[in-house]
């Protein structure tokens, strides 16, 4: 039927747009969500949305991946703060073919919470095209990631009494010698030097704070 329009879609692996965020984040603190593209094959244009809970998070800024800024691509960001939606768009003259590639980095700020709160960040409405003179749509899908907000605490306060003192230092030594079951809040507040674990370097910083050096 000559009156029926057809749309060709390029056959190939589905491009996955995956948000990657910290497993945990302290409340009232900025953190980055990396938007990764996987299975890219001659992807020259993209538009998709990142959803977040607007009661828990505030949008700060979005930065397109460095490969796009150095390749003469154009990009744009649209934000609906009340709905918790960030729309991310880029278009390039030539396509990118990578197994995994950083597309955007979105910075959010968590709100203050009184108890540990888990929330989902989701990418959807993915639209992709290739670099052909008459671009073809590329199959794509979004995924989600989890972020946990924790109550505000004092860095180094392992006992949770609102102070950093010798009791926290002793507690830290016990954790180093005999690692036990710590709460998510203790694991973050005890990791003073931010190297992913509680160790002697954290204990040194706590002791220096106590003696005022």
C-alpha angles and dihedrals in degrees: 000000000000091000093063115092119214130204118206118215118197114247114231144093117325112256111232119210105202127186113215118192138164112287087232135014132191113241119253089029135110120242135174129243112201114210107210128193116212129192093017113180115176092327108173103160135034141173125179142144133241114207123204135168104264091202091060104031139042122205113239110170143326125216125191118230117277092243089065096048091052094046099058095253124154122228140179139188129209121192131194101184095183093053093039095236129139115189113203123195135176135168129190137183092230130037130245123231113192137139088224130003138171108244104171140355114214120193118209132178120220121224126234114276132184095213138022108290127190123204137175126235112202136191117205144145090061115186120179137174138184131235099257119128086252100033119224123214114253122214110249141164138187131228136195142237136200128241125188121205117206130201116266112270139172113262108248094019097124094162094051097229094128095254138085108226144133091293089064090048091053091046089051092052090052091051092051094048096040113016109210140168111310128179118246089252093052092049091056099039091046093051093080097163092045098232095133100262143057109253144140092292091060090048091052091053091049092050092047089052091050094052092041101245 
